[in-house]
XYZ file of C-alpha atoms in Angstrom:
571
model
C 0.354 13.608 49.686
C -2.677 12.509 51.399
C -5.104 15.144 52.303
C -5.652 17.616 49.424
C -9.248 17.210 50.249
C -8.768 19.173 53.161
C -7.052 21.946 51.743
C -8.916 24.879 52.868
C -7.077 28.602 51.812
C -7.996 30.651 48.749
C -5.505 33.143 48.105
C -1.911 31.348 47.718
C 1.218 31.883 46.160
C 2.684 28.814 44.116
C 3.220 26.160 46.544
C 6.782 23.679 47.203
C 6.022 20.448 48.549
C 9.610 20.494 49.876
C 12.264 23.664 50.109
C 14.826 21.309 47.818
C 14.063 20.458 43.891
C 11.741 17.223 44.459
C 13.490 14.206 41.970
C 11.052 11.709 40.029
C 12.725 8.818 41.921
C 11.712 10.504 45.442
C 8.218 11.699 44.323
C 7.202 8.237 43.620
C 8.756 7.135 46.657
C 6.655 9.103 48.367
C 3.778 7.992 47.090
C 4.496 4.578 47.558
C 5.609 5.357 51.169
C 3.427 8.095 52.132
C 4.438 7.948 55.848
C 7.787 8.631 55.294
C 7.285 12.440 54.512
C 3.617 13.278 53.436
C 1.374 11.445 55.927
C 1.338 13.495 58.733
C 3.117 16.216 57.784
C 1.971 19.888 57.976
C 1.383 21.699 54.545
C 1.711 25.243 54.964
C -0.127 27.214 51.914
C 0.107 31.127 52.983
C 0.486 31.194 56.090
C -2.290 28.568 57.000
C -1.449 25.185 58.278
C -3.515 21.771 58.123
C -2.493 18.166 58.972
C -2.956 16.399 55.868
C -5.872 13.087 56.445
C -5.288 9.397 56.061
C -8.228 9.014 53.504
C -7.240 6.629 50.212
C -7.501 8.836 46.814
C -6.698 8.169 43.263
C -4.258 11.032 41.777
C -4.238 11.894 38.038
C -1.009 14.085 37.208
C -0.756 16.208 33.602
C 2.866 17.505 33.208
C 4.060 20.381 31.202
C 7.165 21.483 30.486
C 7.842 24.898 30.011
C 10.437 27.787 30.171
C 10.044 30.391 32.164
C 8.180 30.875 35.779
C 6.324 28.364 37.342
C 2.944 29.194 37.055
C 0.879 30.321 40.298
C -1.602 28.426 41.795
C -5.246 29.102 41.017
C -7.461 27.843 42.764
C -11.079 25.971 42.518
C -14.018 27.762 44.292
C -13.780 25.438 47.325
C -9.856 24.794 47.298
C -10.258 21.430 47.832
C -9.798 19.690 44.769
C -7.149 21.472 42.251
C -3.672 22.641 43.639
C -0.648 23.137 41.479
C 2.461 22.026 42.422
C 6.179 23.074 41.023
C 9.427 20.629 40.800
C 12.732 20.526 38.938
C 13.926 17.874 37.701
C 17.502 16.647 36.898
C 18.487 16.190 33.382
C 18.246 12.112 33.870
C 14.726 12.198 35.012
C 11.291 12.593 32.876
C 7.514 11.664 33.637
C 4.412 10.275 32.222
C 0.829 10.543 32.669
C -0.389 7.991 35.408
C -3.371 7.026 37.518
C -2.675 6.075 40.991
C -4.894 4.275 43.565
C -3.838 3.516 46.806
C -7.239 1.979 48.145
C -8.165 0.288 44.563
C -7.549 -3.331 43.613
C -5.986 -1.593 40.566
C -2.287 -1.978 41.045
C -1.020 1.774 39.396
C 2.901 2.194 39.267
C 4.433 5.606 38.305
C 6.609 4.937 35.537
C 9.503 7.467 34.171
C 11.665 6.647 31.429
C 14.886 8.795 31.247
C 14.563 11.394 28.013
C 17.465 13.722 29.568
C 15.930 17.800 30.442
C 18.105 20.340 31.138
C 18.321 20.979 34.476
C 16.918 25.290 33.655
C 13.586 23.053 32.672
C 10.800 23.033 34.971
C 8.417 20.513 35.331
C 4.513 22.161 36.377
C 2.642 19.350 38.113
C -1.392 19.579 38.010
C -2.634 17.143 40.753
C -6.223 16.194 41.287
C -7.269 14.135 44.813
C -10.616 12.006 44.136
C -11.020 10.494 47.176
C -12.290 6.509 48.245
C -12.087 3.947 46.409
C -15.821 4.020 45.372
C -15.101 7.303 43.401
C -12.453 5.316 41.084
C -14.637 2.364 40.607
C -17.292 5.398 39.389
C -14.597 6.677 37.481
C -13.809 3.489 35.432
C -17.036 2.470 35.191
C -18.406 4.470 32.187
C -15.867 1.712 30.041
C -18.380 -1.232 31.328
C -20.992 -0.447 28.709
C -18.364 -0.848 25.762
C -16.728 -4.009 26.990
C -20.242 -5.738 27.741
C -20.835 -4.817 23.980
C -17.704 -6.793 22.795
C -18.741 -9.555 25.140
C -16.904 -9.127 28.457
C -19.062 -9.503 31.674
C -18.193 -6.975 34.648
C -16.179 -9.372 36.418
C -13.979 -9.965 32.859
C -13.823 -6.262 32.567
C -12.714 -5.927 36.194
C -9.601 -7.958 35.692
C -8.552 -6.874 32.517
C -8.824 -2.608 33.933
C -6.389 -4.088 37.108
C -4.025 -5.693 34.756
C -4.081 -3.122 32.212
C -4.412 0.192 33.734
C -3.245 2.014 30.308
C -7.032 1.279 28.976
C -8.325 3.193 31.993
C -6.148 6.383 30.963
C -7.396 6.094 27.300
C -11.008 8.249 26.626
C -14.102 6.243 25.764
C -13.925 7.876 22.017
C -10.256 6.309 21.654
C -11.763 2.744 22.955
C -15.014 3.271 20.951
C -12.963 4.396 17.360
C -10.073 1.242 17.830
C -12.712 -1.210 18.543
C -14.995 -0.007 15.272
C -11.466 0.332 13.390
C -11.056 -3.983 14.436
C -14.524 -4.518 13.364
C -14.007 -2.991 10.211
C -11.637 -5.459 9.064
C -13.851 -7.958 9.872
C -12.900 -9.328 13.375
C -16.487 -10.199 14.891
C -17.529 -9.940 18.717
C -16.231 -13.448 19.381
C -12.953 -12.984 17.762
C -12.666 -9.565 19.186
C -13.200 -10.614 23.202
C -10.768 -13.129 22.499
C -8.475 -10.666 21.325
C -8.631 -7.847 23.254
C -8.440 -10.332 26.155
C -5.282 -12.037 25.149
C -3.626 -9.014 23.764
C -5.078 -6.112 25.310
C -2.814 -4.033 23.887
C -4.579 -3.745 20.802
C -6.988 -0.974 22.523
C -4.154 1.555 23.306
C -1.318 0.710 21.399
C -0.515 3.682 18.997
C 0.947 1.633 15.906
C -2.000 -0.285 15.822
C -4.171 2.046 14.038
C -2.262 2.827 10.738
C -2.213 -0.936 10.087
C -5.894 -1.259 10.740
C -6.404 1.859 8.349
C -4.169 0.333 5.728
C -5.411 -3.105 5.694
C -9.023 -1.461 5.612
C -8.562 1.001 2.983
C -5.454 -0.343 0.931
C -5.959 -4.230 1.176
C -9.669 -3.765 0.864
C -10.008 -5.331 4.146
C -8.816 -8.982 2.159
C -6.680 -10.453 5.262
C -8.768 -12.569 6.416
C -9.944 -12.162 10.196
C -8.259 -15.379 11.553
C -4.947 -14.338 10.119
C -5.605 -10.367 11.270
C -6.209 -12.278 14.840
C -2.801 -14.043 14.789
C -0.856 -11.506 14.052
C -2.087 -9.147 16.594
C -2.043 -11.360 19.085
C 1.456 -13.161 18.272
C 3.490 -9.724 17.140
C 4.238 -6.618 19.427
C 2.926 -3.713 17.995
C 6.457 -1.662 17.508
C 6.749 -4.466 14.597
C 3.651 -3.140 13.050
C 5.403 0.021 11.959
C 6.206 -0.426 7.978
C 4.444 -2.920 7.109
C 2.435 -0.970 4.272
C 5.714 -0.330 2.805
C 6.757 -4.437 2.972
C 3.153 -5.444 0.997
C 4.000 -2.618 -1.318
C 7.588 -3.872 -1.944
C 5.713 -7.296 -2.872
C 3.201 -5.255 -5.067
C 6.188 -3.464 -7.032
C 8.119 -7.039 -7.379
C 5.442 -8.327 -9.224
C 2.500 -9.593 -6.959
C -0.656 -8.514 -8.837
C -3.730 -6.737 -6.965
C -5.609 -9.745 -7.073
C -2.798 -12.331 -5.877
C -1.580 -10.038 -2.587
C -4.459 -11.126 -0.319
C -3.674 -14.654 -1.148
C -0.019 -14.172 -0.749
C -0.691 -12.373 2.808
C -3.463 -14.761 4.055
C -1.074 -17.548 3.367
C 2.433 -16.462 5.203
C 3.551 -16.211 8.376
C 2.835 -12.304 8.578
C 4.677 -11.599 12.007
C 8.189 -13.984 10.862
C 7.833 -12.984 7.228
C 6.955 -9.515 7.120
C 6.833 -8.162 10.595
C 10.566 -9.311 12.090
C 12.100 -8.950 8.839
C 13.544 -5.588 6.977
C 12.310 -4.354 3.919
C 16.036 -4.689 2.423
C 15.834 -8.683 3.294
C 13.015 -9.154 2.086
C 13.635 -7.587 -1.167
C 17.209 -9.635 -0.892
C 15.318 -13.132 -0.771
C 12.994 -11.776 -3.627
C 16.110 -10.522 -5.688
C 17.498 -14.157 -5.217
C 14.875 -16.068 -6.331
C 14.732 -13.918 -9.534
C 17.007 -16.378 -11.015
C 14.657 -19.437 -10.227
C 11.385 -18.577 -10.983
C 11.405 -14.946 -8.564
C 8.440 -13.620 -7.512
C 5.732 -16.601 -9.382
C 7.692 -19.191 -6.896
C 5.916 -16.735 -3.689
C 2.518 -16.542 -5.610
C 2.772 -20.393 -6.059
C 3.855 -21.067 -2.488
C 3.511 -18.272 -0.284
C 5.069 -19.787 2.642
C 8.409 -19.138 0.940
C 8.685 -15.685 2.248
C 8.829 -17.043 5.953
C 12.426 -18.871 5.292
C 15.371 -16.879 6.239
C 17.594 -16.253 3.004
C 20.984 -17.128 4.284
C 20.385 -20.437 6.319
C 17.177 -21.790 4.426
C 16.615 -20.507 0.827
C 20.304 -20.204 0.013
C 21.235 -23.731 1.257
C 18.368 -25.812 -0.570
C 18.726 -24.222 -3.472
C 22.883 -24.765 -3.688
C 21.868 -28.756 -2.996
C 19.520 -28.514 -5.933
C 21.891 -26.754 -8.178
C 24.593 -29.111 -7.402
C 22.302 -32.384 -7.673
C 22.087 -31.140 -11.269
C 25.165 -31.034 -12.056
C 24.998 -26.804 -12.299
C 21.952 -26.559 -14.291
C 20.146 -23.406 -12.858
C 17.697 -23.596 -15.671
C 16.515 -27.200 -14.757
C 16.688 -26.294 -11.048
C 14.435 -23.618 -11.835
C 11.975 -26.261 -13.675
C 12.144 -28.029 -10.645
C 11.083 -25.132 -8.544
C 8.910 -23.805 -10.486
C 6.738 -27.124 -10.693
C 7.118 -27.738 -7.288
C 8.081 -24.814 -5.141
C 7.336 -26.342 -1.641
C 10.291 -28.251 -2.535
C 12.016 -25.376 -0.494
C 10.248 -26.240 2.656
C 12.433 -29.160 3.087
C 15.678 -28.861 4.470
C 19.169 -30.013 2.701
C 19.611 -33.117 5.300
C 15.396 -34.214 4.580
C 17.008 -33.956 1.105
C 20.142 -35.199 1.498
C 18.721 -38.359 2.753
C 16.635 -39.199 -0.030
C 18.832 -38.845 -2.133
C 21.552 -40.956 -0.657
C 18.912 -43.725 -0.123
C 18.299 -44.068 -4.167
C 21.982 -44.028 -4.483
C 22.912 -46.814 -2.654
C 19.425 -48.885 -2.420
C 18.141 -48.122 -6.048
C 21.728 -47.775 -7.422
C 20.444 -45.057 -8.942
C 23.533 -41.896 -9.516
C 23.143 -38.139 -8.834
C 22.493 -37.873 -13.022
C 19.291 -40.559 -12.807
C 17.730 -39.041 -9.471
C 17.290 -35.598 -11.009
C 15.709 -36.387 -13.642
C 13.344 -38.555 -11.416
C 12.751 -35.148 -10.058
C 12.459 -33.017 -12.577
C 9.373 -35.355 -13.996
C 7.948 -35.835 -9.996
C 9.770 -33.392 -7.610
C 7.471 -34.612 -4.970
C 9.590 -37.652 -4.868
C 11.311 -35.615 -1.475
C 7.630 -35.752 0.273
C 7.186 -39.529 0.445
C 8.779 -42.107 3.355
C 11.820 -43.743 3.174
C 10.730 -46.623 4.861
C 6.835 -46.310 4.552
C 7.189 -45.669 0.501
C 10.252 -45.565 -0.864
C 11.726 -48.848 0.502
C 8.873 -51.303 -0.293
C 8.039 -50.477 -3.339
C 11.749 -50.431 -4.807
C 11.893 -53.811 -3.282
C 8.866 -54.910 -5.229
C 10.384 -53.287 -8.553
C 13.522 -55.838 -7.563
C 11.668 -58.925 -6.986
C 9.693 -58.149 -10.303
C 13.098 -58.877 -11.977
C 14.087 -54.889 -12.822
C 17.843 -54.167 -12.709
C 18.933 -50.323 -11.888
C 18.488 -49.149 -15.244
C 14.561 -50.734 -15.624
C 13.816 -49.377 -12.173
C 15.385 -45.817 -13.604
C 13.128 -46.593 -16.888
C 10.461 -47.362 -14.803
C 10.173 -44.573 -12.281
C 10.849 -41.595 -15.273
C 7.406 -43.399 -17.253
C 5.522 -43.656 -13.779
C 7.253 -41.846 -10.709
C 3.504 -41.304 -8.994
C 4.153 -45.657 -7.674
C 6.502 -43.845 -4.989
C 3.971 -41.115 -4.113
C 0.154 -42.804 -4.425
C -0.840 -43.983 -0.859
C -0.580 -47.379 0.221
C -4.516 -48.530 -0.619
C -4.474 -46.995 -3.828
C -1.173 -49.575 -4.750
C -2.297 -52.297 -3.076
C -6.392 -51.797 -4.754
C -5.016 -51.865 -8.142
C -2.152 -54.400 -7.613
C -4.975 -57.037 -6.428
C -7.067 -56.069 -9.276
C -4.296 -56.997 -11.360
C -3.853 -60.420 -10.111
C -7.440 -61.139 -10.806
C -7.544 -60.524 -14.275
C -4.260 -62.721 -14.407
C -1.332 -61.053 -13.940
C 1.212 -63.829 -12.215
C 2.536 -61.893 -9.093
C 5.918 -60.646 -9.037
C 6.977 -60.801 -12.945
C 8.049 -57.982 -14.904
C 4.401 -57.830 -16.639
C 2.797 -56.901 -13.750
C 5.660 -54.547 -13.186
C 4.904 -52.788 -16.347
C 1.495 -53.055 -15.904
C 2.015 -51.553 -12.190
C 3.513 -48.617 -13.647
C 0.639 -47.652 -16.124
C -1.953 -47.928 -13.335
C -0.496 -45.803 -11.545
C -1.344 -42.800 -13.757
C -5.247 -43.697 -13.293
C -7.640 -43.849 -10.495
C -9.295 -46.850 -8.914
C -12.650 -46.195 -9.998
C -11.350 -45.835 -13.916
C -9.316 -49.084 -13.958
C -12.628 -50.536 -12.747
C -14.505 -48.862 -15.105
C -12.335 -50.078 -18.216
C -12.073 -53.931 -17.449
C -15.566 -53.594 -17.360
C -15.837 -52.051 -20.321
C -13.720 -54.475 -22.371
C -15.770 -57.482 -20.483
C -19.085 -55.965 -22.183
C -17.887 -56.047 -25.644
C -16.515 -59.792 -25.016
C -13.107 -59.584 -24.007
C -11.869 -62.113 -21.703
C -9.751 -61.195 -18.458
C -6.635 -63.207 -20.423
C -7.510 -60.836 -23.608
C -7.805 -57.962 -21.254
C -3.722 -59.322 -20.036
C -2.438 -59.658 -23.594
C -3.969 -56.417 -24.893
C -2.729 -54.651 -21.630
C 0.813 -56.304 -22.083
C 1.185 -55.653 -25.210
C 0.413 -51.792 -24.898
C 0.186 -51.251 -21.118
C -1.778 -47.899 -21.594
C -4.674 -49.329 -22.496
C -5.547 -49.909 -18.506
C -5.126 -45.953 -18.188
C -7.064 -44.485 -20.883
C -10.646 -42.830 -20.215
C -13.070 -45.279 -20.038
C -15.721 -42.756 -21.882
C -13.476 -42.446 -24.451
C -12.418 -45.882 -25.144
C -15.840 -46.485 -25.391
C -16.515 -43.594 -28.713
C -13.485 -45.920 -30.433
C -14.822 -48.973 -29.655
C -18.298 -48.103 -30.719
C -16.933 -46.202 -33.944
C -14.489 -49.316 -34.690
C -17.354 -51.090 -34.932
C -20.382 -48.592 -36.900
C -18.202 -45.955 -38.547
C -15.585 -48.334 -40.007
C -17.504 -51.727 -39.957
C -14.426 -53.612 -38.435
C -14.594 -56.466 -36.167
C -14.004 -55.639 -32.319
C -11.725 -58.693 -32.162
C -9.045 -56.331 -34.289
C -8.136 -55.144 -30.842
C -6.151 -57.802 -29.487
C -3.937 -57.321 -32.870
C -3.531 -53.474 -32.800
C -4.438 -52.314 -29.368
C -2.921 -49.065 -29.509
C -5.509 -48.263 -31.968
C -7.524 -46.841 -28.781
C -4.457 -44.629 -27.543
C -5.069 -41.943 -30.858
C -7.761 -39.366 -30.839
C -10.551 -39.878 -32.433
C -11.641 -36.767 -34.541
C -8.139 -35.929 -35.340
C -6.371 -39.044 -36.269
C -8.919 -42.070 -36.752
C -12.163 -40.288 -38.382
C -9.103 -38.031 -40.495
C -7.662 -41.104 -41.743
C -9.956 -43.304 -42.481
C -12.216 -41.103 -44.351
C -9.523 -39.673 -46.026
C -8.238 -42.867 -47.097
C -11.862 -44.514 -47.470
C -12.369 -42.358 -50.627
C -8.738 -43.202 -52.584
C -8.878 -46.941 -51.825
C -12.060 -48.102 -50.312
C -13.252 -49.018 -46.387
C -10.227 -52.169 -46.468
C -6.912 -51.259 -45.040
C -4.535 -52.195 -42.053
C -5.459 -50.457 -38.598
C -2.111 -50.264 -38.608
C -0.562 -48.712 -41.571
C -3.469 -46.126 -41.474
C -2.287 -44.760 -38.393
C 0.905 -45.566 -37.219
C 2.487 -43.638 -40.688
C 3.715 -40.321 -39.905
C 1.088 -37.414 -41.012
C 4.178 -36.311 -43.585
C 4.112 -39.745 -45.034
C 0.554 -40.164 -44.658
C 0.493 -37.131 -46.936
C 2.735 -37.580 -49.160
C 1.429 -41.235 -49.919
C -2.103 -39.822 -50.544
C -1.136 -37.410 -52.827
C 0.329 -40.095 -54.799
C -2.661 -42.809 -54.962
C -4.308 -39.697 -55.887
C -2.335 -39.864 -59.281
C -2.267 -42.719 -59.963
C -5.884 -42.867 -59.891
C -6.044 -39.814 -62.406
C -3.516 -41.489 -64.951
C -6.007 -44.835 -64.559
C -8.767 -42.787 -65.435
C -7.136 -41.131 -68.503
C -5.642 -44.543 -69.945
C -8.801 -46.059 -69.629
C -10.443 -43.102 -71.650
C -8.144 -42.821 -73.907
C -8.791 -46.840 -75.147
């Protein structure tokens, strides 16, 4: 096989390398081995004979199959670069198109995978000798413009041509069009070196190109480029194939236009779409129906990369049965807090069994702890849970006041351990005695605020004269007080005292006067009731009636006033 170059007859008939049917196997054999058969062996074409030269050439074979005669060869003008040689093949043995270099750093190996011809099939072999190893590095380097566009120096390009000799065999326009089809979906010249580097691929691979198409012209190029990066770097291309159809199974099940890129920017594309069916993904949609469906994925994305038969099907059973077999309240549950699901049943299983036997709390209790903060599965054991159960204990609560307690404030398991201990100090300053079931209760309602408003409010109450111990009685006896807005207790406080003329100090009497709005219930009232009877009446009575009640009792004074009127009239 070496010596083409020297080939030197015009006129010749088709040519036989050997007088027996040359197999696949042996052909690249040869080449390998060239000394075994080819090296200094005689080729005979028409009667003329020349010793074939031990010069290092690159050969690029086309194969066609066809039918009939092996076609004749035709030569070039100075017979020294085309020749056509004719093989059979067995049924077992097939071809591709290579590049071989014996002198070049490149590394080429002939590769035939077995499709199975008939042995009456002829294969016609085109072979063109380019001699030294000088012509191949000419012959690759026309690609060394393109990749010092995307960012790769010669020496980069170098390596990645001798590891990947596929890109070599691909035209410049095929390079050219896949690298403008990744920069169209908005991987930049960074991100694109990076890729084409770690995944090189991505240039030649076939089933790369309708994805790129469809996420540019169907998905509006949304992916983002970080995610579009991972995927073709983490998932083998053969996976690529149908994944239009899996985003437009999501789109039919309910995903809106506008939610999809969020949905796919936020999943595990390669485990979630890629490795998986359409028919299981539609399965794990089709069971979720029941729970919330296709809003639970929009919510939490990251659903879609849990398997359906030994994730989503397991934590969902524990839920169900934690219930007691409520499916609707186990889909509250999800639905308020899908990533619920990322935990699995033993994280689960382990919380729960910890409020059983430290809080004494039973499987009845503990759901509805999580149907009000489903969270509760996120916080430590030991960091969260344990201490501040203990500190519910040595406040003096028994298992039904810690159940009490935890359904009015369940965020004291889940706020982080300066936020408790900030407003727990805060409370011992104004005079809460440590380790009491006021500050317990007081604990709880804090909990629902930040630091900055609890600071806000003491203040507040200190301006308009309040002592810290008045601040402690009005928070003990209604607790909520220490939540409320501080901008809005102030608009109560300052229209206690201008709209209605009343006396600050009222406060410490009714303090859940400042819990009711002020447009709809105080101003309502009182100016409702300021016309029947006058600006006097109990803070109380006026709003703690029902609005029935409240009603009803207007409507009445209102008579009586007209049958005063008439008797006095009448005399």
């Amino acid at each position: 096989m070496y010596g083409l170059d020297d080939v030197t007859s015009c006129a010749q008939p088709p040519l036989h390398l050997a007088s027996t049917p040359l197999r696949v196997g042996d052909f690249a054999s040869h080449l390998k081995h060239p000394s075994r058969q080819y090296r200094e062996s005689p080729c005979s074409i028409n009667g003329c004979s020349t010793h074939s030269v031990r010069k290092p050439f690159s050969l690029f074979f086309f194969f066609f199959v066809f039918y009939s005669f092996p076609a004749p060869v035709v030569p070039s003008d100075n017979c020294s670069i085309l020749t056509r040689f004719t093989f059979s093949f067995p049924p077992h043995e097939c071809f591709f198109l290579s590049k071989l270099s014996k002198a070049s750093r490149i590394e080429h190996k002939l590769v035939f995978p077995h499709v199975g011809l008939r042995p009456t099939k002829q294969i016609s072999v085109l072979c063109s000798g380019i001699n030294s190893t000088a012509n191949l590095q000419a012959d690759t380097r026309f690609l060394f413009p393109l990749f010092r566009e995307i960012g790769l120096n010669e020496k980069e390009t170098e390596l990645l041509l001798e590891k990947n000799p596929a890109i070599a065999l691909t035209s410049l326009d095929s390079l050219r069009a896949r690298v403008h089809s990744l920069q169209s979906v908005g991987i930049d010249s960074l991100a694109l070196s990076y890729l084409i580097t770690k995944c090189p691929t991505v240039l030649t691979a076939e089933e790369i190109g309708p994805f790129l198409c469809f996420v540019r012209d169907e998905l509006e190029s949304k992916i983002e480029p970080a995610q579009l990066k991972r995927i073709l770097t983490n998932t083998d291309p053969r996976f690529l194939v149908g994944f239009d159809q899996k985003v437009k199974l999501l789109l039919h099940r309910g995903v809106s236009c506008e939610k999809i890129a969020f949905v796919l920017n936020n999943v595990n594309l390669t485990k979630a779409l890629c490795h998986r069916p359409v028919e299981e993904i539609d399965r794990s949609i089709a069971f979720l129906g029941r729970f919330g469906g296709i809003d639970l994925i929009v919510k939490r994305p990251v659903i879609l990369n849990y398997d359906l038969d030994s994730e989503l099907i397991p934590r969902v059973r524990f839920l169900v049965e934690l219930s007691g077999g409520d499916k609707d309240a186990t889909g509250n549950v999800l639905r308020k807090f899908p990533m619920i699901l990322s935990y699995s049943v033993k994280h689960m299983e382990g919380h729960i069994e910890f409020l059983r036997s430290f809080a004494g709390l039973n499987d009845h209790e503990i759901f509805k702890i999580l149907l009000v903060f489903p969270s509760l599965v996120t916080a430590s054991r030991e960091r969260k849970l344990r201490p501040r159960i203990e500190f519910l204990k040595q406040c003096g609560l028994e298992t039904d006041d810690i159940f009490k307690f935890l359904i009015k404030a369940p965020l004291f398991l889940g706020l982080s351990f300066d936020n408790v201990e900030y407003k727990l100090v805060f409370l011992l300053k104004i005079g809460y005695k440590y380790r009491t079931r006021d500050m317990a209760v007081a604990m709880g309602s804090v909990t629902r605020t930040s630091c900055e408003n609890l600071q806000k409010v003491i203040g507040l109450f200190l301006r308009y004269g309040f002592s810290c111990a008045d601040i402690v009685a009005m928070s003990t006896r209604h607790p909520q007080v220490l939540q409320y807005n501080h901008n809005s207790l102030e608009e109560k406080v300052e229209y206690l005292i201008e709209g209605m003329g009343r006396e600050v100090g009222e406060l410490l009497a009714f303090p859940a006067f400042l819990g009711y709005k002020l447009d709809e219930r105080i101003k309502a009232r009182y100016e409702a009731r300021k016309k029947i009877v006058g600006g006097g009446m109990s803070l109380n009575k006026l709003l703690t009636v029902s609005t029935e009640r409240f009603l009803r009792k207007k409507k009445g004074t209102k008579l009586l006033h007209m049958i005063e009127d008439l008797n006095g009239n009448g005399g």
